[in-house]
mmCIF file of C-alpha atoms in Angstrom:
data_model
loop_
_atom_site.group_PDB
_atom_site.id
_atom_site.type_symbol
_atom_site.label_atom_id
_atom_site.label_comp_id
_atom_site.label_asym_id
_atom_site.label_seq_id
_atom_site.Cartn_x
_atom_site.Cartn_y
_atom_site.Cartn_z
ATOM 1 C CA MET A 1 38.765 -115.843 -117.533
ATOM 2 C CA ALA A 2 38.404 -117.821 -114.306
ATOM 3 C CA ALA A 3 42.167 -118.327 -114.211
ATOM 4 C CA LEU A 4 42.753 -114.589 -114.679
ATOM 5 C CA ARG A 5 40.339 -113.850 -111.826
ATOM 6 C CA ALA A 6 42.168 -116.311 -109.581
ATOM 7 C CA LEU A 7 45.530 -114.740 -110.426
ATOM 8 C CA ARG A 8 44.174 -111.255 -109.729
ATOM 9 C CA ASP A 9 42.740 -112.335 -106.363
ATOM 10 C CA GLU A 10 46.124 -113.784 -105.342
ATOM 11 C CA GLY A 11 48.051 -110.716 -106.523
ATOM 12 C CA VAL A 12 49.817 -112.532 -109.370
ATOM 13 C CA PRO A 13 50.503 -110.344 -112.450
ATOM 14 C CA SER A 14 49.029 -111.676 -115.690
ATOM 15 C CA THR A 15 49.208 -111.023 -119.407
ATOM 16 C CA ALA A 16 46.945 -112.118 -122.261
ATOM 17 C CA ASN A 17 47.293 -113.118 -125.899
ATOM 18 C CA THR A 18 44.426 -112.702 -128.370
ATOM 19 C CA GLN A 19 43.886 -113.882 -131.927
ATOM 20 C CA VAL A 20 42.567 -111.117 -134.206
ATOM 21 C CA ASN A 21 40.207 -112.221 -136.954
ATOM 22 C CA ARG A 22 36.722 -111.523 -138.271
ATOM 23 C CA LEU A 23 35.142 -113.225 -135.257
ATOM 24 C CA THR A 24 37.123 -111.474 -132.547
ATOM 25 C CA LEU A 25 37.709 -107.997 -133.973
ATOM 26 C CA PRO A 26 34.246 -106.663 -132.986
ATOM 27 C CA ASP A 27 34.779 -107.839 -129.373
ATOM 28 C CA LEU A 28 38.204 -106.335 -128.681
ATOM 29 C CA ASP A 29 36.991 -103.125 -127.050
ATOM 30 C CA ALA A 30 34.792 -105.031 -124.606
ATOM 31 C CA LEU A 31 37.593 -107.520 -123.975
ATOM 32 C CA PHE A 32 39.910 -104.603 -123.150
ATOM 33 C CA ASP A 33 37.589 -103.609 -120.293
ATOM 34 C CA GLU A 34 37.353 -107.208 -119.072
ATOM 35 C CA LEU A 35 41.123 -107.666 -119.035
ATOM 36 C CA LEU A 36 41.644 -104.354 -117.287
ATOM 37 C CA SER A 37 39.162 -105.333 -114.556
ATOM 38 C CA LEU A 38 41.095 -108.580 -114.072
ATOM 39 C CA GLY A 39 44.366 -106.762 -113.486
ATOM 40 C CA THR A 40 45.979 -107.841 -116.747
ATOM 41 C CA ARG A 41 49.090 -105.770 -117.405
ATOM 42 C CA GLY A 42 50.040 -106.732 -120.955
ATOM 43 C CA TRP A 43 48.032 -107.719 -124.015
ATOM 44 C CA GLN A 44 49.662 -109.263 -127.057
ATOM 45 C CA MET A 45 47.695 -109.580 -130.285
ATOM 46 C CA GLN A 46 48.379 -111.488 -133.452
ATOM 47 C CA LEU A 47 46.476 -112.025 -136.671
ATOM 48 C CA THR A 48 44.905 -115.448 -137.128
ATOM 49 C CA VAL A 49 46.438 -117.390 -140.020
ATOM 50 C CA PRO A 50 45.329 -120.638 -141.723
ATOM 51 C CA MET A 51 46.839 -123.139 -139.301
ATOM 52 C CA GLY A 52 44.895 -125.761 -137.369
ATOM 53 C CA ARG A 53 41.129 -125.193 -137.320
ATOM 54 C CA ALA A 54 41.500 -121.856 -139.083
ATOM 55 C CA ALA A 55 42.947 -123.659 -142.126
ATOM 56 C CA GLU A 56 39.499 -125.053 -142.875
ATOM 57 C CA ARG A 57 37.642 -121.809 -142.183
ATOM 58 C CA PRO A 58 39.080 -119.092 -144.430
ATOM 59 C CA GLU A 59 35.974 -117.004 -143.777
ATOM 60 C CA TRP A 60 37.355 -116.418 -140.259
ATOM 61 C CA LEU A 61 40.507 -114.770 -141.613
ATOM 62 C CA LEU A 62 40.928 -111.077 -142.263
ATOM 63 C CA GLN A 63 41.583 -110.308 -145.892
ATOM 64 C CA PRO A 64 44.578 -108.053 -146.669
ATOM 65 C CA TYR A 65 42.294 -105.257 -147.905
ATOM 66 C CA GLU A 66 40.578 -105.258 -144.478
ATOM 67 C CA LEU A 67 43.809 -104.558 -142.614
ATOM 68 C CA PRO A 68 43.729 -100.720 -142.715
ATOM 69 C CA ALA A 69 40.390 -100.618 -140.872
ATOM 70 C CA ALA A 70 41.550 -103.330 -138.474
ATOM 71 C CA TYR A 71 44.739 -101.421 -137.683
ATOM 72 C CA ASP A 72 42.738 -98.244 -137.040
ATOM 73 C CA ARG A 73 40.869 -100.174 -134.381
ATOM 74 C CA LEU A 74 43.973 -101.766 -132.886
ATOM 75 C CA ALA A 75 45.716 -98.380 -132.729
ATOM 76 C CA ALA A 76 42.763 -96.942 -130.806
ATOM 77 C CA ILE A 77 43.010 -99.849 -128.348
ATOM 78 C CA ALA A 78 46.772 -99.333 -127.991
ATOM 79 C CA LYS A 79 46.162 -95.662 -127.147
ATOM 80 C CA ARG A 80 43.613 -96.656 -124.524
ATOM 81 C CA GLY A 81 46.180 -99.063 -123.133
ATOM 82 C CA VAL A 82 48.748 -96.294 -122.705
ATOM 83 C CA GLU A 83 46.166 -94.194 -120.860
ATOM 84 C CA ARG A 84 44.791 -97.007 -118.688
ATOM 85 C CA GLY A 85 47.924 -99.039 -117.967
ATOM 86 C CA LEU A 86 47.335 -102.076 -120.198
ATOM 87 C CA LEU A 87 50.424 -102.546 -122.363
ATOM 88 C CA PHE A 88 49.581 -103.400 -125.979
ATOM 89 C CA TRP A 89 52.174 -105.608 -127.659
ATOM 90 C CA ALA A 90 52.136 -106.495 -131.340
ATOM 91 C CA ALA A 91 53.082 -110.070 -132.215
ATOM 92 C CA ASN A 92 55.339 -110.739 -135.178
ATOM 93 C CA ASN A 93 52.647 -110.834 -137.844
ATOM 94 C CA LEU A 94 50.957 -107.570 -136.921
ATOM 95 C CA GLY A 95 51.861 -104.185 -138.376
ATOM 96 C CA TYR A 96 54.794 -103.222 -140.642
ATOM 97 C CA TYR A 97 55.625 -99.660 -141.586
ATOM 98 C CA GLY A 98 52.197 -98.099 -141.416
ATOM 99 C CA PRO A 99 51.291 -94.870 -139.589
ATOM 100 C CA TYR A 100 50.788 -96.738 -136.275
ATOM 101 C CA GLU A 101 53.981 -98.775 -136.297
ATOM 102 C CA ALA A 102 55.649 -97.088 -133.312
ATOM 103 C CA LEU A 103 52.402 -97.067 -131.338
ATOM 104 C CA LEU A 104 51.606 -100.735 -131.985
ATOM 105 C CA ARG A 105 55.133 -102.046 -131.582
ATOM 106 C CA GLY A 106 56.273 -99.697 -128.806
ATOM 107 C CA SER A 107 52.983 -98.796 -127.110
ATOM 108 C CA GLY A 108 54.514 -96.210 -124.820
ATOM 109 C CA VAL A 109 57.664 -98.212 -124.059
ATOM 110 C CA ASP A 110 59.749 -97.185 -127.062
ATOM 111 C CA GLU A 111 58.069 -94.768 -129.440
ATOM 112 C CA HIS A 112 60.803 -95.286 -132.051
ATOM 113 C CA ARG A 113 60.501 -99.059 -132.254
ATOM 114 C CA VAL A 114 59.540 -100.488 -135.643
ATOM 115 C CA TRP A 115 59.541 -103.939 -137.167
ATOM 116 C CA SER A 116 63.071 -105.131 -137.902
ATOM 117 C CA GLY A 117 62.487 -108.608 -139.274
ATOM 118 C CA CYS A 118 61.406 -112.081 -138.214
ATOM 119 C CA VAL A 119 62.989 -113.190 -134.921
ATOM 120 C CA ALA A 120 62.790 -116.951 -135.592
ATOM 121 C CA GLY A 121 66.161 -118.477 -134.791
ATOM 122 C CA LYS A 122 67.555 -115.088 -133.728
ATOM 123 C CA ASN A 123 66.124 -114.365 -130.297
ATOM 124 C CA ALA A 124 63.336 -116.950 -130.367
ATOM 125 C CA LEU A 125 63.241 -120.752 -130.337
ATOM 126 C CA GLY A 126 60.557 -123.398 -130.296
ATOM 127 C CA LEU A 127 60.982 -126.670 -128.408
ATOM 128 C CA GLU A 128 58.398 -129.386 -129.033
ATOM 129 C CA SER A 129 57.521 -132.150 -126.550
ATOM 130 C CA SER A 130 59.436 -134.645 -128.712
ATOM 131 C CA GLY A 131 62.638 -132.639 -128.272
ATOM 132 C CA ALA A 132 62.454 -131.148 -131.774
ATOM 133 C CA VAL A 133 63.918 -127.647 -132.035
ATOM 134 C CA LYS A 134 62.749 -124.960 -134.447
ATOM 135 C CA GLY A 135 63.243 -121.227 -134.712
ATOM 136 C CA CYS A 136 59.779 -120.235 -133.489
ATOM 137 C CA PRO A 137 57.056 -122.166 -131.612
ATOM 138 C CA SER A 138 54.496 -121.380 -134.335
ATOM 139 C CA LEU A 139 56.467 -122.642 -137.339
ATOM 140 C CA PRO A 140 55.250 -125.837 -139.052
ATOM 141 C CA THR A 141 57.165 -128.852 -137.818
ATOM 142 C CA ASP A 142 57.789 -130.569 -141.146
ATOM 143 C CA ALA A 143 59.576 -127.603 -142.730
ATOM 144 C CA TYR A 144 61.392 -125.936 -139.833
ATOM 145 C CA VAL A 145 62.774 -128.463 -137.341
ATOM 146 C CA GLY A 146 66.554 -128.237 -137.253
ATOM 147 C CA GLY A 147 67.364 -131.078 -134.876
ATOM 148 C CA ASN A 148 66.488 -132.782 -131.619
ATOM 149 C CA VAL A 149 67.860 -132.124 -128.128
ATOM 150 C CA ARG A 150 68.286 -135.865 -127.649
ATOM 151 C CA GLU A 151 70.961 -135.811 -130.340
ATOM 152 C CA ARG A 152 72.555 -132.353 -130.191
ATOM 153 C CA SER A 153 72.561 -129.391 -127.835
ATOM 154 C CA ILE A 154 70.234 -126.466 -128.488
ATOM 155 C CA ALA A 155 73.294 -124.234 -128.994
ATOM 156 C CA ARG A 156 74.678 -126.524 -131.712
ATOM 157 C CA ILE A 157 71.328 -126.858 -133.431
ATOM 158 C CA ARG A 158 70.874 -123.086 -133.436
ATOM 159 C CA GLU A 159 74.301 -122.494 -134.948
ATOM 160 C CA GLU A 160 74.525 -125.424 -137.363
ATOM 161 C CA ALA A 161 71.021 -126.200 -138.644
ATOM 162 C CA ALA A 162 69.913 -124.337 -141.765
ATOM 163 C CA ALA A 163 66.322 -124.362 -140.483
ATOM 164 C CA LEU A 164 67.428 -122.361 -137.436
ATOM 165 C CA ARG A 165 69.615 -119.990 -139.441
ATOM 166 C CA LEU A 166 66.934 -119.066 -141.960
ATOM 167 C CA THR A 167 66.364 -115.502 -140.770
ATOM 168 C CA ARG A 168 70.052 -114.848 -140.085
ATOM 169 C CA ASP A 169 71.117 -116.040 -143.541
ATOM 170 C CA ARG A 170 68.139 -114.783 -145.554
ATOM 171 C CA GLY A 171 68.795 -112.115 -148.175
ATOM 172 C CA VAL A 172 66.473 -110.068 -150.350
ATOM 173 C CA ASP A 173 66.961 -112.610 -153.150
ATOM 174 C CA ALA A 174 64.787 -114.989 -151.100
ATOM 175 C CA LEU A 175 61.811 -112.621 -151.261
ATOM 176 C CA TRP A 176 59.104 -112.956 -153.891
ATOM 177 C CA GLY A 177 55.848 -111.333 -154.939
ATOM 178 C CA TYR A 178 55.149 -107.899 -153.552
ATOM 179 C CA CYS A 179 57.814 -108.220 -150.854
ATOM 180 C CA ALA A 180 60.597 -108.566 -153.432
ATOM 181 C CA SER A 181 60.041 -105.012 -154.677
ATOM 182 C CA CYS A 182 58.994 -103.380 -151.394
ATOM 183 C CA PRO A 183 61.027 -100.323 -150.313
ATOM 184 C CA TYR A 184 61.362 -101.918 -146.857
ATOM 185 C CA ALA A 185 62.619 -105.249 -148.202
ATOM 186 C CA LYS A 186 66.083 -105.068 -146.576
ATOM 187 C CA GLU A 187 64.704 -104.156 -143.162
ATOM 188 C CA CYS A 188 61.675 -106.425 -143.187
ATOM 189 C CA MET A 189 62.870 -109.467 -145.152
ATOM 190 C CA GLY A 190 59.342 -110.567 -145.951
ATOM 191 C CA GLY A 191 57.768 -110.142 -142.536
ATOM 192 C CA CYS A 192 56.702 -113.039 -140.338
ATOM 193 C CA THR A 193 58.011 -116.375 -141.651
ATOM 194 C CA TRP A 194 55.163 -118.319 -140.046
ATOM 195 C CA THR A 195 52.459 -116.198 -141.664
ATOM 196 C CA ALA A 196 53.876 -116.422 -145.182
ATOM 197 C CA HIS A 197 54.555 -120.145 -144.958
ATOM 198 C CA VAL A 198 51.132 -121.199 -143.709
ATOM 199 C CA PHE A 199 49.485 -119.209 -146.498
ATOM 200 C CA PHE A 200 51.730 -120.236 -149.385
ATOM 201 C CA GLY A 201 53.989 -123.080 -148.288
ATOM 202 C CA ARG A 202 57.109 -120.888 -148.338
ATOM 203 C CA ALA A 203 58.391 -117.734 -146.678
ATOM 204 C CA GLY A 204 59.326 -114.414 -148.253
ATOM 205 C CA ASN A 205 55.984 -112.827 -149.141
ATOM 206 C CA ASN A 206 53.697 -111.803 -146.279
ATOM 207 C CA PRO A 207 50.252 -110.493 -147.294
ATOM 208 C CA TYR A 208 49.430 -109.330 -143.747
ATOM 209 C CA CYS A 209 51.298 -106.021 -144.013
ATOM 210 C CA HIS A 210 49.904 -102.567 -143.223
ATOM 211 C CA PHE A 211 52.149 -100.715 -145.682
ATOM 212 C CA ARG A 212 51.287 -103.174 -148.426
ATOM 213 C CA ALA A 213 47.518 -102.879 -147.866
ATOM 214 C CA LEU A 214 47.697 -99.073 -147.858
ATOM 215 C CA ASP A 215 49.821 -99.077 -151.016
ATOM 216 C CA HIS A 216 47.311 -101.250 -152.853
ATOM 217 C CA ALA A 217 44.442 -99.031 -151.691
ATOM 218 C CA ARG A 218 46.233 -95.898 -152.911
ATOM 219 C CA ARG A 219 46.520 -97.492 -156.348
ATOM 220 C CA GLY A 220 42.866 -98.511 -156.425
ATOM 221 C CA LEU A 221 43.685 -102.183 -155.954
ATOM 222 C CA ARG A 222 42.590 -104.887 -153.572
ATOM 223 C CA GLU A 223 44.573 -107.936 -152.538
ATOM 224 C CA ARG A 224 42.575 -111.036 -151.699
ATOM 225 C CA LEU A 225 43.595 -114.499 -150.452
ATOM 226 C CA VAL A 226 41.829 -117.508 -151.945
ATOM 227 C CA ALA A 227 41.972 -120.940 -150.327
ATOM 228 C CA VAL A 228 43.013 -123.628 -152.817
ATOM 229 C CA ALA A 229 44.028 -126.610 -150.642
ATOM 230 C CA PRO A 230 42.992 -127.858 -147.190
ATOM 231 C CA ALA A 231 45.287 -128.745 -144.309
ATOM 232 C CA PRO A 232 46.264 -132.439 -144.201
ATOM 233 C CA GLY A 233 45.158 -132.949 -140.596
ATOM 234 C CA VAL A 234 48.475 -133.292 -138.740
ATOM 235 C CA PRO A 235 49.965 -131.184 -135.918
ATOM 236 C CA PHE A 236 51.084 -127.686 -136.966
ATOM 237 C CA ASP A 237 49.487 -128.195 -140.381
ATOM 238 C CA HIS A 238 48.213 -125.484 -142.675
ATOM 239 C CA GLY A 239 46.258 -124.951 -145.856
ATOM 240 C CA ARG A 240 47.424 -123.287 -149.050
ATOM 241 C CA PHE A 241 46.224 -120.031 -150.539
ATOM 242 C CA GLU A 242 46.754 -117.988 -153.677
ATOM 243 C CA ILE A 243 46.888 -114.202 -154.042
ATOM 244 C CA VAL A 244 44.421 -112.324 -156.208
ATOM 245 C CA VAL A 245 45.112 -108.645 -156.978
ATOM 246 C CA GLU A 246 42.100 -106.935 -158.497
ATOM 247 C CA PRO A 247 40.398 -103.530 -158.772
ATOM 248 C CA ALA A 248 39.202 -102.370 -155.381
ATOM 249 C CA ASP A 249 35.624 -102.048 -156.623
ATOM 250 C CA ALA A 250 35.390 -105.531 -158.181
ATOM 251 C CA PRO A 251 32.528 -107.700 -156.849
ATOM 252 C CA LEU A 252 33.567 -109.976 -154.002
ATOM 253 C CA PRO A 253 32.809 -113.704 -154.241
ATOM 254 C CA PRO A 254 31.316 -115.465 -151.202
ATOM 255 C CA ALA A 255 33.765 -116.939 -148.699
ATOM 256 C CA ARG A 256 34.291 -120.687 -149.137
ATOM 257 C CA ARG A 257 34.867 -123.180 -146.347
ATOM 258 C CA LEU A 258 37.342 -125.958 -147.099
ATOM 259 C CA PRO A 259 36.654 -129.599 -146.209
ATOM 260 C CA ILE A 260 37.965 -130.744 -142.838
ATOM 261 C CA ALA A 261 40.674 -133.388 -143.019
ATOM 262 C CA PRO A 262 39.657 -136.826 -141.609
#
C-alpha cells in the first residue's frame, strides 16, 4: 500500500492483483475503495489454488459450491469499477460461461468477450531465474518446463517443446471428469491448466468454473474438494485433492489442515 501511495504521489499509473479466497472475499469491497483512493486503474483478480502456503491450508480455499455467491460479489465489484473508473480484469482461473462472463472478462472494454481457453504457451510465457521456460509463470516447474534459454532460443522452445505446445495441441480427448462432457468443452478445453494441475496433478478438469457450479446446484448437487496429499516443499509445489460430488444438503465435514512440509 505504501508503494501504491508513492506511485500515486509521483503520477505513475498503477494496477493491482488480488487473490480471492475465504480470507479475502469479505474485504474486497473495502479494498476497492482503498485502491480507488490510491489512483489504481486496473484490478486483476484470481482464485487462490493449493500452491505454496495455500497447499497446506485447504480451509483458505473457496469450495466449488461457494463460487456462485462469490461471483455475485465479484460481478457487483466489476459494475462499481465500470462506474468509478477501476477496470476489473478476470485472471485465467476466474469465471467461465456464467451470467457474468462478459462483465467479468470484458468489464466495459469488450462486452462480448468470453473465456476462449488457457493462454499458456499461446500468448503467455513464463521465464524462471534459472532460464527455464514454461507456458505460464504460474505453472509448476517440474511438469511444464520446455527448455532453457541457455540452450535454445525462446522461439524454438515455444515451437518445439511439447510442454509449451500443450494448449495449442490439446483436444477434447484430453479432458476428463465433468469437463469431458461439458457443452463448452471445445471452446474451454478444461479451463485454466494451472488450476487443474495443482488440484489433481494433471490438466483437463477445472473445478473452479461458474457454469459447472451452477449446473450442479440446479441438479441439487454439491461439488467439494478434499485434500489428500500435502505439497512436498519445493518451489512451485502443490498438494493433491480429490473431488466429491454429493447432495447439496449433505452435512459438511470440518475443514482439515494438511501438515507443512519440512
